[in-house]
Amino acid sequence: MKRAVIYARYSTDLQNDQSVEDQIRLCKAHAERLGLNVVGELFDRAKSGASMFGRPGLARLMQKAEADEFDVLVAEHPDRISRDIADLAHIHKTLRFRRIEINCVNGGAMDTVQIGMYGVVGQMQREEGAKKVKRGMVGVVRSGRNAGGKAYGYRPVPGRKGELEIVEEQAEVVRRILSLYASGIAPRAIAATLNDESVPAPRGKRWNASTLNGNGQRGNGLLLNPIYAGKLIWNRVHMVKDPSTGRRISRINPEIEHEEIEAPHLRIVDDALFEAVQNRKASRGGARSRSTPKYKRLLSGLLCCGGCGGGMAINGSDRSGPRVICSTHKESGSCGNGARYYVQKIEQQVIETLRAQFADTRIIDIYVKEYEAERRREAAEKRRNRATLDRELEEAKMAITRIVERLAKGLIEDDDAAAILPGLRADRDRLQRELETIEPPSNVIELQPRSVRAFRENIERLAEVISKRGETPPVELAQSFREMIAGVIVEPRKAGEPYRIEIKGYVSGLVSPELSSVLMVAEEGFEPPTQGL
């Protein structure tokens, strides 16, 4: 009697553990009818037939074939052996070389023609199944549901497949992370702060910079995920199997194939903050952000050479700490400013300058006056815009009323009214939405002294941190500082001369949502200014 080995497999899409036993029972009956002696039963549970890799049962089968332990391979169907044309042909070729026959319950003895036919059919069915799954997922995404994957800040809605809801505790962490990053704080510093505060990480025990950065090309990572701005983007990547290893590899899809759906119910941050994060991400290298330098000190990225306007780069360090030099001079020598500056000394002068500025009540008075003038301009502009929209909305409502009255009196045909009214109603609804977005002018002048006081307190705390060499400012303090400082210009100097710096500041951090520039100068033996900015 010929020796037979039975092979059974079920795919991950079948999800029926009993199908292996069912296949083996059918194969045993088939072997008995053929007068075969079953000497082994091999199987793979929940394994795809798209590859030979990762299937220990099939690997054992090929080892037994090489050892000449059986004469016939019995399977329910050729697609249980493989659903890939090349793999099925390879298995058939190898077994035929060893004089082993493939005999299936459905199909009988397999020859080359049948193997080719079943291989084509099996692969076509597998690929068509994948297309159907993808079409189903497109429908899920277009309905505003999640097609797979888990984003920090959300959890599935029980009993409603594919629907997500916001976890407010995690949403607050998301808002904080994006706000810190938009203000200039590095992902590594943000992650360190969250770990110090024992904030639970999305995965694992600790936050990492990679958790925030993700992969720029694939658009993942907490800083890049559009779901936080109320958008679902699906089909960014597709998976393919490497035929030489059987491993699934992700490939980026063209942007035209992406599915983008508005999901306002999943919004955690507003568009302005999310856009600010994306702009900063792009400015720091975008998809290549991992290879771009990240700031580590309070003034990193803010220092400029007063000679050429270029940036400043680290140029070694000694016992007094790291030093910087004009990057233009360092790279090309085209700038004549070859002086070295101690970073900590510049930081101390910047902090002392700000302390002096905010100790002078006359400077704060200037801030208040500028603030009041700006708010008056904004209030007047809002009143003009609101009055215009109110007038246009009233006109749209009156036009609708006139059409309805004419329709009621029989002065206009139904078809004409049906053609005119939708446009008028659309104008009315648009004007109402625009009015809702314009907040009435509010008196926020009382908040300004509080902002100045808070910033002054932060400066005092920063001064204390900076005085202790090696300490890193807390991220919230650094955020507040970098929201106020646009840049620090370091003037050229000769050996032995004192440092002279100019601070480009944003008044907006204290007095106005509009950007304003203030110039503050600091030298050795700096005295608070006696005149306005």
Coordinates of C-alpha atoms in Angstrom, one line a residue:
M1 CA 0.0 0.0 0.0
K2 CA 1.1 3.5 -0.8
R3 CA 1.9 5.7 2.2
A4 CA -0.1 8.9 2.4
V5 CA 0.2 12.2 4.4
I6 CA -2.8 14.4 4.9
Y7 CA -2.4 18.1 5.0
A8 CA -5.1 20.6 6.1
R9 CA -5.2 24.3 6.6
Y10 CA -7.7 27.1 7.3
S11 CA -7.2 30.8 6.6
T12 CA -7.6 33.6 9.1
D13 CA -10.7 34.7 7.3
L14 CA -12.5 31.3 8.0
Q15 CA -12.1 31.6 11.8
N16 CA -13.3 28.1 12.3
D17 CA -11.0 25.9 14.3
Q18 CA -13.1 22.8 13.5
S19 CA -12.4 23.1 9.8
V20 CA -9.0 21.4 10.2
E21 CA -10.7 18.3 11.8
D22 CA -13.4 18.4 9.1
Q23 CA -10.8 18.4 6.3
I24 CA -8.8 15.6 7.9
R25 CA -12.0 13.5 8.2
L26 CA -12.8 14.0 4.5
C27 CA -9.2 13.3 3.5
K28 CA -9.1 10.0 5.5
A29 CA -12.3 8.8 3.8
H30 CA -10.7 9.7 0.4
A31 CA -7.5 7.9 1.2
E32 CA -9.5 4.8 2.3
R33 CA -11.3 4.8 -1.0
L34 CA -8.0 5.0 -2.8
G35 CA -6.5 2.2 -0.7
L36 CA -3.8 4.4 0.8
N37 CA -2.1 3.9 4.2
V38 CA -2.3 7.2 6.1
V39 CA 1.0 7.6 8.0
G40 CA 0.8 11.2 9.0
E41 CA -1.5 14.2 9.5
L42 CA -0.1 17.7 9.2
F43 CA -2.0 21.0 9.4
D44 CA -1.7 24.8 9.8
R45 CA -4.4 26.7 11.8
A46 CA -5.3 30.3 10.9
K47 CA -2.6 30.6 8.3
S48 CA -2.9 32.3 5.0
G49 CA -2.4 30.4 1.8
A50 CA -0.8 33.4 0.2
S51 CA 2.7 32.4 1.2
M52 CA 4.7 29.2 2.1
F53 CA 6.4 31.1 4.9
G54 CA 5.1 31.0 8.5
R55 CA 3.4 27.6 8.0
P56 CA 5.1 25.0 10.2
G57 CA 2.8 22.3 9.0
L58 CA 3.7 22.8 5.4
A59 CA 7.4 23.1 6.3
R60 CA 7.2 19.7 8.1
L61 CA 5.5 18.3 5.1
M62 CA 8.3 19.3 2.8
Q63 CA 10.8 17.8 5.2
K64 CA 9.0 14.5 5.2
A65 CA 9.0 14.6 1.4
E66 CA 12.7 15.1 1.3
A67 CA 13.1 12.2 3.7
D68 CA 11.0 10.0 1.5
E69 CA 8.4 9.3 4.2
F70 CA 5.3 9.2 2.0
D71 CA 4.1 8.6 -1.5
V72 CA 0.9 10.6 -1.8
L73 CA -0.1 14.0 -0.5
V74 CA -3.9 14.1 0.3
A75 CA -5.7 17.4 0.7
E76 CA -9.3 18.6 0.5
H77 CA -8.5 21.0 -2.3
P78 CA -5.4 22.4 -4.0
D79 CA -6.1 25.8 -2.5
R80 CA -5.6 24.3 1.0
I81 CA -1.9 23.6 -0.1
S82 CA -1.5 27.1 -1.5
R83 CA -3.4 30.0 -3.0
D84 CA -0.4 31.4 -4.8
I85 CA 0.3 30.4 -8.4
A86 CA 4.1 30.3 -8.0
D87 CA 4.1 28.5 -4.6
L88 CA 1.6 25.8 -5.7
A89 CA 3.6 25.2 -8.9
H90 CA 6.9 25.0 -6.8
I91 CA 5.4 22.5 -4.3
H92 CA 4.0 20.4 -7.2
K93 CA 7.3 20.5 -9.0
T94 CA 9.3 19.5 -5.9
L95 CA 7.0 16.6 -4.9
R96 CA 6.8 15.3 -8.5
F97 CA 10.7 15.3 -8.5
R98 CA 10.5 13.1 -5.5
R99 CA 7.8 10.9 -7.2
I100 CA 5.1 12.1 -4.8
E101 CA 1.6 12.5 -6.1
I102 CA -0.9 15.2 -5.0
N103 CA -4.4 13.8 -4.8
C104 CA -7.3 16.0 -3.6
V105 CA -10.8 15.1 -2.4
N106 CA -12.1 17.8 -4.8
G107 CA -10.2 17.1 -8.1
G108 CA -8.5 13.8 -7.7
A109 CA -4.9 13.3 -8.9
M110 CA -3.2 16.6 -9.8
D111 CA -1.2 16.9 -13.1
T112 CA 0.6 20.0 -14.3
V113 CA -2.4 21.4 -16.2
Q114 CA -4.7 21.1 -13.2
I115 CA -2.1 22.6 -10.8
G116 CA -1.8 25.6 -13.2
M117 CA -5.6 26.0 -13.4
Y118 CA -6.2 25.7 -9.7
G119 CA -3.3 28.0 -9.0
V120 CA -4.7 30.7 -11.2
V121 CA -8.2 30.3 -9.7
G122 CA -7.0 30.2 -6.1
Q123 CA -4.9 33.4 -6.5
M124 CA -7.7 35.2 -8.3
Q125 CA -10.1 34.3 -5.6
R126 CA -7.7 35.4 -2.9
E127 CA -7.0 38.8 -4.7
E128 CA -10.7 39.3 -5.3
G129 CA -11.4 38.6 -1.6
A130 CA -8.9 41.2 -0.7
K131 CA -10.6 43.8 -3.0
K132 CA -14.0 43.1 -1.5
V133 CA -12.5 43.6 2.0
K134 CA -11.0 46.9 0.9
R135 CA -14.3 48.0 -0.7
G136 CA -16.1 47.2 2.6
M137 CA -13.5 49.2 4.5
V138 CA -14.0 52.2 2.2
G139 CA -17.7 52.1 3.0
V140 CA -16.8 52.0 6.7
V141 CA -14.5 55.1 6.4
R142 CA -17.0 57.1 4.3
S143 CA -19.6 56.6 7.0
G144 CA -17.4 58.3 9.5
R145 CA -16.4 55.1 11.3
N146 CA -12.9 53.7 12.0
A147 CA -11.7 51.0 9.6
G148 CA -9.0 49.8 11.9
G149 CA -6.2 50.8 14.1
K150 CA -6.3 52.6 17.5
A151 CA -5.5 56.2 18.1
Y152 CA -4.5 57.6 21.5
G153 CA -7.4 59.7 22.8
Y154 CA -10.2 57.5 21.6
R155 CA -11.9 54.2 22.5
P156 CA -14.5 52.0 20.7
V157 CA -18.1 52.6 21.4
P158 CA -19.5 49.3 22.9
G159 CA -22.0 47.6 20.6
R160 CA -21.4 49.9 17.6
K161 CA -18.7 48.4 15.4
G162 CA -16.2 50.9 14.0
E163 CA -17.4 53.9 16.0
L164 CA -15.1 55.8 18.3
E165 CA -15.6 58.2 21.1
I166 CA -13.2 60.7 22.7
V167 CA -11.5 59.8 26.0
E168 CA -11.4 63.3 27.6
E169 CA -8.6 62.5 30.0
Q170 CA -6.4 61.5 27.1
A171 CA -7.7 64.3 24.9
E172 CA -6.3 66.8 27.4
V173 CA -2.9 65.2 27.0
V174 CA -3.2 65.4 23.2
R175 CA -4.0 69.1 23.5
R176 CA -1.1 69.7 25.8
I177 CA 1.3 67.9 23.6
L178 CA 0.3 69.7 20.4
S179 CA 0.3 73.1 22.2
L180 CA 3.8 72.5 23.6
Y181 CA 5.2 71.4 20.2
A182 CA 3.6 74.3 18.4
S183 CA 5.3 76.7 20.8
G184 CA 8.7 75.2 20.1
I185 CA 9.2 72.4 22.6
A186 CA 11.0 69.4 21.2
P187 CA 9.2 66.0 21.2
R188 CA 12.0 64.5 23.4
A189 CA 11.5 67.2 26.0
I190 CA 7.7 66.7 25.9
A191 CA 8.1 62.9 26.3
A192 CA 10.4 63.3 29.2
T193 CA 8.0 65.6 31.0
L194 CA 5.1 63.2 30.5
N195 CA 7.2 60.4 31.9
D196 CA 8.3 62.5 34.9
E197 CA 4.6 63.2 35.6
S198 CA 3.8 59.4 35.2
V199 CA 1.2 60.1 32.4
P200 CA 0.3 56.7 31.0
A201 CA 1.8 56.1 27.6
P202 CA -0.3 54.8 24.6
R203 CA 1.8 51.7 24.4
G204 CA 4.4 50.3 26.7
K205 CA 5.6 51.9 29.9
R206 CA 7.1 55.2 28.7
W207 CA 6.5 58.0 26.2
N208 CA 9.2 58.3 23.5
A209 CA 9.9 61.0 20.9
S210 CA 9.1 58.5 18.2
T211 CA 5.6 58.1 19.7
L212 CA 5.0 61.8 18.9
N213 CA 7.0 62.1 15.7
G214 CA 5.8 58.9 14.0
N215 CA 6.7 58.5 10.3
G216 CA 6.3 61.6 8.2
Q217 CA 5.8 59.7 4.9
R218 CA 3.1 57.5 6.4
G219 CA 1.4 60.3 8.3
N220 CA 1.3 58.5 11.6
G221 CA 2.5 59.6 15.0
L222 CA 0.6 61.7 17.5
L223 CA 1.8 65.1 16.0
L224 CA 0.7 64.1 12.5
N225 CA -2.5 62.2 13.0
P226 CA -5.3 64.2 11.3
I227 CA -8.0 62.5 13.4
Y228 CA -7.3 65.1 16.1
A229 CA -8.4 67.8 13.8
G230 CA -11.6 65.9 12.9
K231 CA -10.4 64.1 9.8
L232 CA -10.2 60.4 8.9
I233 CA -7.6 59.6 6.3
W234 CA -7.4 56.0 5.2
N235 CA -5.5 54.0 2.6
R236 CA -2.2 55.8 3.1
V237 CA -0.4 52.5 2.7
H238 CA -0.9 49.0 1.5
M239 CA 0.7 45.8 2.5
V240 CA 2.6 43.4 0.2
K241 CA 4.5 40.2 0.9
D242 CA 8.1 39.9 0.1
P243 CA 8.2 36.6 -1.9
S244 CA 11.7 35.9 -0.7
T245 CA 10.9 36.1 3.1
G246 CA 7.1 36.0 3.3
R247 CA 7.1 39.2 5.4
R248 CA 4.4 41.8 5.0
I249 CA 5.9 45.1 4.0
S250 CA 4.0 48.4 3.9
R251 CA 4.1 50.5 0.8
I252 CA 3.0 54.2 0.6
N253 CA 0.0 54.8 -1.7
P254 CA -0.2 57.9 -4.0
E255 CA -2.1 60.7 -2.4
I256 CA -4.8 60.4 -5.0
E257 CA -5.8 57.0 -3.5
H258 CA -6.3 58.3 0.0
E259 CA -9.7 58.4 1.5
E260 CA -10.3 61.6 3.5
I261 CA -13.5 62.0 5.4
E262 CA -14.6 64.8 7.8
A263 CA -15.3 63.5 11.3
P264 CA -16.1 66.5 13.4
H265 CA -17.3 64.3 16.3
L266 CA -13.7 63.1 16.7
R267 CA -12.1 66.6 16.8
I268 CA -9.9 67.2 19.8
V269 CA -8.0 70.4 18.7
D270 CA -8.9 73.3 16.4
D271 CA -7.6 73.8 12.9
A272 CA -5.3 76.6 13.9
L273 CA -3.4 74.6 16.4
F274 CA -3.2 71.5 14.2
E275 CA -2.0 73.6 11.3
A276 CA 0.6 75.3 13.5
V277 CA 2.0 71.8 14.4
Q278 CA 2.1 70.7 10.8
N279 CA 3.9 73.9 9.8
R280 CA 6.5 73.5 12.5
K281 CA 6.9 69.8 11.6
A282 CA 7.4 70.8 7.9
S283 CA 10.0 73.5 8.9
R284 CA 12.0 70.9 10.8
G285 CA 12.3 68.5 8.0
G286 CA 8.9 67.0 7.5
A287 CA 9.2 63.4 6.4
R288 CA 13.0 63.7 7.1
S289 CA 12.5 65.2 10.6
R290 CA 14.5 62.4 12.3
S291 CA 17.7 63.6 10.5
T292 CA 17.2 67.3 11.4
P293 CA 18.7 68.8 14.5
K294 CA 16.4 69.2 17.6
Y295 CA 16.8 72.1 20.0
K296 CA 18.1 71.2 23.4
R297 CA 18.5 74.6 25.1
L298 CA 16.2 77.5 25.9
L299 CA 17.5 79.7 23.0
S300 CA 18.2 76.9 20.4
G301 CA 17.0 78.0 17.0
L302 CA 16.5 81.6 18.2
L303 CA 20.1 82.9 18.0
C304 CA 21.1 85.0 15.0
C305 CA 24.4 86.5 14.0
G306 CA 24.3 90.4 14.0
G307 CA 26.9 90.5 11.3
C308 CA 25.1 88.5 8.5
G309 CA 21.8 87.5 10.0
G310 CA 22.6 83.8 9.8
G311 CA 22.0 81.3 12.5
M312 CA 24.4 80.3 15.3
A313 CA 25.9 76.8 15.6
I314 CA 27.5 75.0 18.5
N315 CA 31.3 75.1 18.4
G316 CA 32.6 73.0 21.2
S317 CA 32.5 73.6 24.9
D318 CA 34.8 73.9 28.0
R319 CA 34.4 74.2 31.7
S320 CA 32.2 77.3 31.2
G321 CA 29.8 75.3 29.0
P322 CA 29.0 75.1 25.3
R323 CA 29.9 77.9 22.9
V324 CA 28.3 79.1 19.6
I325 CA 29.7 80.7 16.5
C326 CA 28.1 82.2 13.4
S327 CA 27.2 79.2 11.2
T328 CA 27.9 81.2 8.0
H329 CA 31.4 81.9 9.2
K330 CA 31.9 78.3 10.3
E331 CA 30.7 76.8 7.0
S332 CA 32.0 79.3 4.4
G333 CA 34.0 82.0 6.1
S334 CA 31.9 84.6 4.2
C335 CA 30.8 86.3 7.5
G336 CA 33.5 88.2 9.3
N337 CA 32.1 87.5 12.7
G338 CA 34.3 84.7 14.0
A339 CA 33.7 85.3 17.7
R340 CA 32.7 82.5 20.1
Y341 CA 30.0 83.1 22.6
Y342 CA 29.0 81.1 25.7
V343 CA 25.4 80.0 25.4
Q344 CA 24.7 80.2 29.1
K345 CA 26.0 83.7 29.3
I346 CA 23.7 84.8 26.5
E347 CA 20.8 83.0 28.2
Q348 CA 21.5 84.8 31.5
Q349 CA 21.7 88.2 29.7
V350 CA 18.4 87.6 27.9
I351 CA 16.7 86.6 31.2
E352 CA 18.2 89.6 33.1
T353 CA 17.1 91.9 30.2
L354 CA 13.5 90.6 30.4
R355 CA 13.5 90.9 34.2
A356 CA 14.5 94.6 33.9
Q357 CA 12.0 95.3 31.2
F358 CA 9.1 93.8 33.1
A359 CA 10.2 95.5 36.3
D360 CA 9.7 98.9 34.6
T361 CA 6.0 99.9 34.9
R362 CA 6.4 102.5 32.2
I363 CA 7.1 99.7 29.7
I364 CA 4.1 97.8 30.8
D365 CA 2.1 101.0 30.3
I366 CA 3.3 101.0 26.7
Y367 CA 2.1 97.4 26.3
V368 CA -1.3 98.3 27.7
K369 CA -1.6 101.3 25.4
E370 CA -0.7 99.3 22.4
Y371 CA -3.0 96.6 23.5
E372 CA -5.9 99.0 23.9
A373 CA -5.3 100.6 20.5
E374 CA -5.1 97.2 18.9
R375 CA -8.3 96.0 20.6
R376 CA -10.1 99.2 19.5
R377 CA -9.1 98.5 15.9
E378 CA -10.2 94.9 16.1
A379 CA -13.5 95.9 17.8
A380 CA -14.2 98.5 15.1
E381 CA -13.4 96.0 12.3
K382 CA -15.7 93.4 14.0
R383 CA -18.5 95.9 14.2
R384 CA -18.2 96.8 10.6
N385 CA -18.1 93.1 9.5
R386 CA -21.0 92.2 11.7
A387 CA -23.1 95.2 10.5
T388 CA -22.4 94.2 6.8
L389 CA -23.4 90.6 7.4
D390 CA -26.5 91.6 9.4
R391 CA -27.6 93.7 6.5
E392 CA -26.9 91.0 3.9
L393 CA -28.7 88.4 6.0
E394 CA -31.8 90.6 6.4
E395 CA -31.8 91.2 2.6
A396 CA -31.6 87.4 2.0
K397 CA -34.5 86.8 4.4
M398 CA -36.7 89.5 2.7
A399 CA -35.9 88.1 -0.7
I400 CA -37.1 84.6 0.4
T401 CA -40.3 86.2 1.9
R402 CA -41.1 88.0 -1.3
I403 CA -40.7 84.8 -3.4
V404 CA -43.0 82.9 -1.0
E405 CA -45.6 85.7 -1.1
R406 CA -45.5 85.8 -4.9
L407 CA -45.9 82.1 -5.0
A408 CA -48.9 82.2 -2.7
K409 CA -50.6 84.9 -4.8
G410 CA -50.0 82.9 -8.0
L411 CA -47.6 85.6 -9.4
I412 CA -44.8 83.1 -10.0
E413 CA -44.7 79.5 -11.2
D414 CA -43.7 76.7 -8.9
D415 CA -40.8 75.7 -11.1
D416 CA -39.4 79.2 -11.1
A417 CA -39.7 79.4 -7.3
A418 CA -38.1 76.0 -6.9
A419 CA -35.1 77.3 -9.0
I420 CA -34.7 80.6 -7.1
L421 CA -35.3 79.6 -3.4
P422 CA -32.5 77.1 -2.9
G423 CA -29.9 79.7 -3.8
L424 CA -31.5 82.3 -1.5
R425 CA -31.7 79.8 1.3
A426 CA -28.1 78.8 0.8
D427 CA -27.1 82.5 1.1
R428 CA -29.1 82.9 4.2
D429 CA -27.6 79.8 5.9
R430 CA -24.1 80.9 4.9
L431 CA -24.5 84.4 6.3
Q432 CA -25.9 82.9 9.5
R433 CA -22.9 80.6 9.9
E434 CA -20.5 83.5 9.3
L435 CA -22.2 85.6 11.9
E436 CA -21.9 82.8 14.4
T437 CA -18.1 82.7 13.8
I438 CA -17.7 86.4 14.6
E439 CA -17.6 86.8 18.4
P440 CA -18.9 90.1 19.7
P441 CA -16.2 92.5 20.8
S442 CA -15.2 91.7 24.4
N443 CA -13.4 93.6 27.0
V444 CA -10.3 91.5 27.8
I445 CA -8.1 94.4 28.9
E446 CA -8.4 93.2 32.5
L447 CA -6.6 89.9 31.5
Q448 CA -3.5 91.8 30.3
P449 CA -2.0 92.7 33.7
R450 CA -2.5 89.1 34.8
S451 CA -0.6 87.9 31.7
V452 CA 2.2 90.3 32.4
R453 CA 2.4 89.1 36.0
A454 CA 2.4 85.5 35.0
F455 CA 5.2 86.0 32.5
R456 CA 7.2 88.0 35.1
E457 CA 6.9 85.1 37.5
N458 CA 8.0 82.7 34.8
I459 CA 11.0 84.8 34.0
E460 CA 12.0 84.8 37.7
R461 CA 11.7 81.0 37.7
L462 CA 13.7 80.7 34.5
A463 CA 16.4 82.9 36.0
E464 CA 16.7 80.6 38.9
V465 CA 17.0 77.5 36.6
I466 CA 19.5 79.2 34.3
S467 CA 21.7 80.0 37.2
K468 CA 22.1 76.3 38.0
R469 CA 24.3 75.0 35.3
G470 CA 23.2 71.8 33.7
E471 CA 19.5 72.1 34.7
T472 CA 16.8 72.1 31.9
P473 CA 13.9 74.4 32.2
P474 CA 10.4 72.7 32.6
V475 CA 8.6 72.6 29.3
E476 CA 5.8 74.9 30.3
L477 CA 8.3 77.6 31.3
A478 CA 10.2 77.1 28.1
Q479 CA 6.9 77.3 26.1
S480 CA 5.9 80.6 27.7
F481 CA 9.4 82.0 27.1
R482 CA 9.5 80.9 23.4
E483 CA 6.0 82.3 22.8
M484 CA 7.4 85.8 23.7
I485 CA 10.8 85.6 22.0
A486 CA 11.1 85.7 18.2
G487 CA 14.9 85.8 18.1
V488 CA 18.1 86.9 19.8
I489 CA 20.6 88.8 17.7
V490 CA 24.2 88.4 18.9
E491 CA 26.3 91.4 17.7
P492 CA 29.9 90.8 16.5
R493 CA 32.6 91.4 19.2
K494 CA 36.3 91.4 19.6
A495 CA 38.2 89.4 22.3
G496 CA 37.6 91.0 25.7
E497 CA 34.6 93.0 24.6
P498 CA 31.3 92.5 26.4
Y499 CA 28.4 90.7 24.8
R500 CA 25.8 92.8 23.1
I501 CA 22.5 91.2 22.2
E502 CA 19.2 92.4 20.8
I503 CA 16.0 90.5 21.7
K504 CA 13.2 90.4 19.1
G505 CA 10.0 89.9 21.1
Y506 CA 6.4 89.2 20.4
V507 CA 4.1 91.6 22.2
S508 CA 1.3 89.3 21.1
G509 CA 2.0 86.9 23.9
L510 CA 0.8 89.5 26.4
V511 CA -1.3 92.2 24.6
S512 CA -2.8 91.1 21.3
P513 CA -3.5 88.2 19.0
E514 CA -1.7 90.1 16.3
L515 CA 2.1 89.8 16.0
S516 CA 4.1 92.9 17.2
S517 CA 7.8 93.3 17.4
V518 CA 9.7 94.8 20.4
L519 CA 13.4 95.4 20.5
M520 CA 15.3 95.1 23.8
V521 CA 19.1 95.6 24.1
A522 CA 21.4 94.1 26.7
E523 CA 25.0 94.8 27.4
E524 CA 27.4 94.2 30.3
G525 CA 26.3 96.3 33.2
F526 CA 22.8 96.6 31.6
E527 CA 20.6 99.3 33.1
P528 CA 16.8 99.3 32.6
P529 CA 15.7 101.6 29.8
T530 CA 14.7 105.1 30.6
Q531 CA 12.7 105.6 27.4
G532 CA 10.0 103.7 25.6
L533 CA 10.6 100.7 23.4

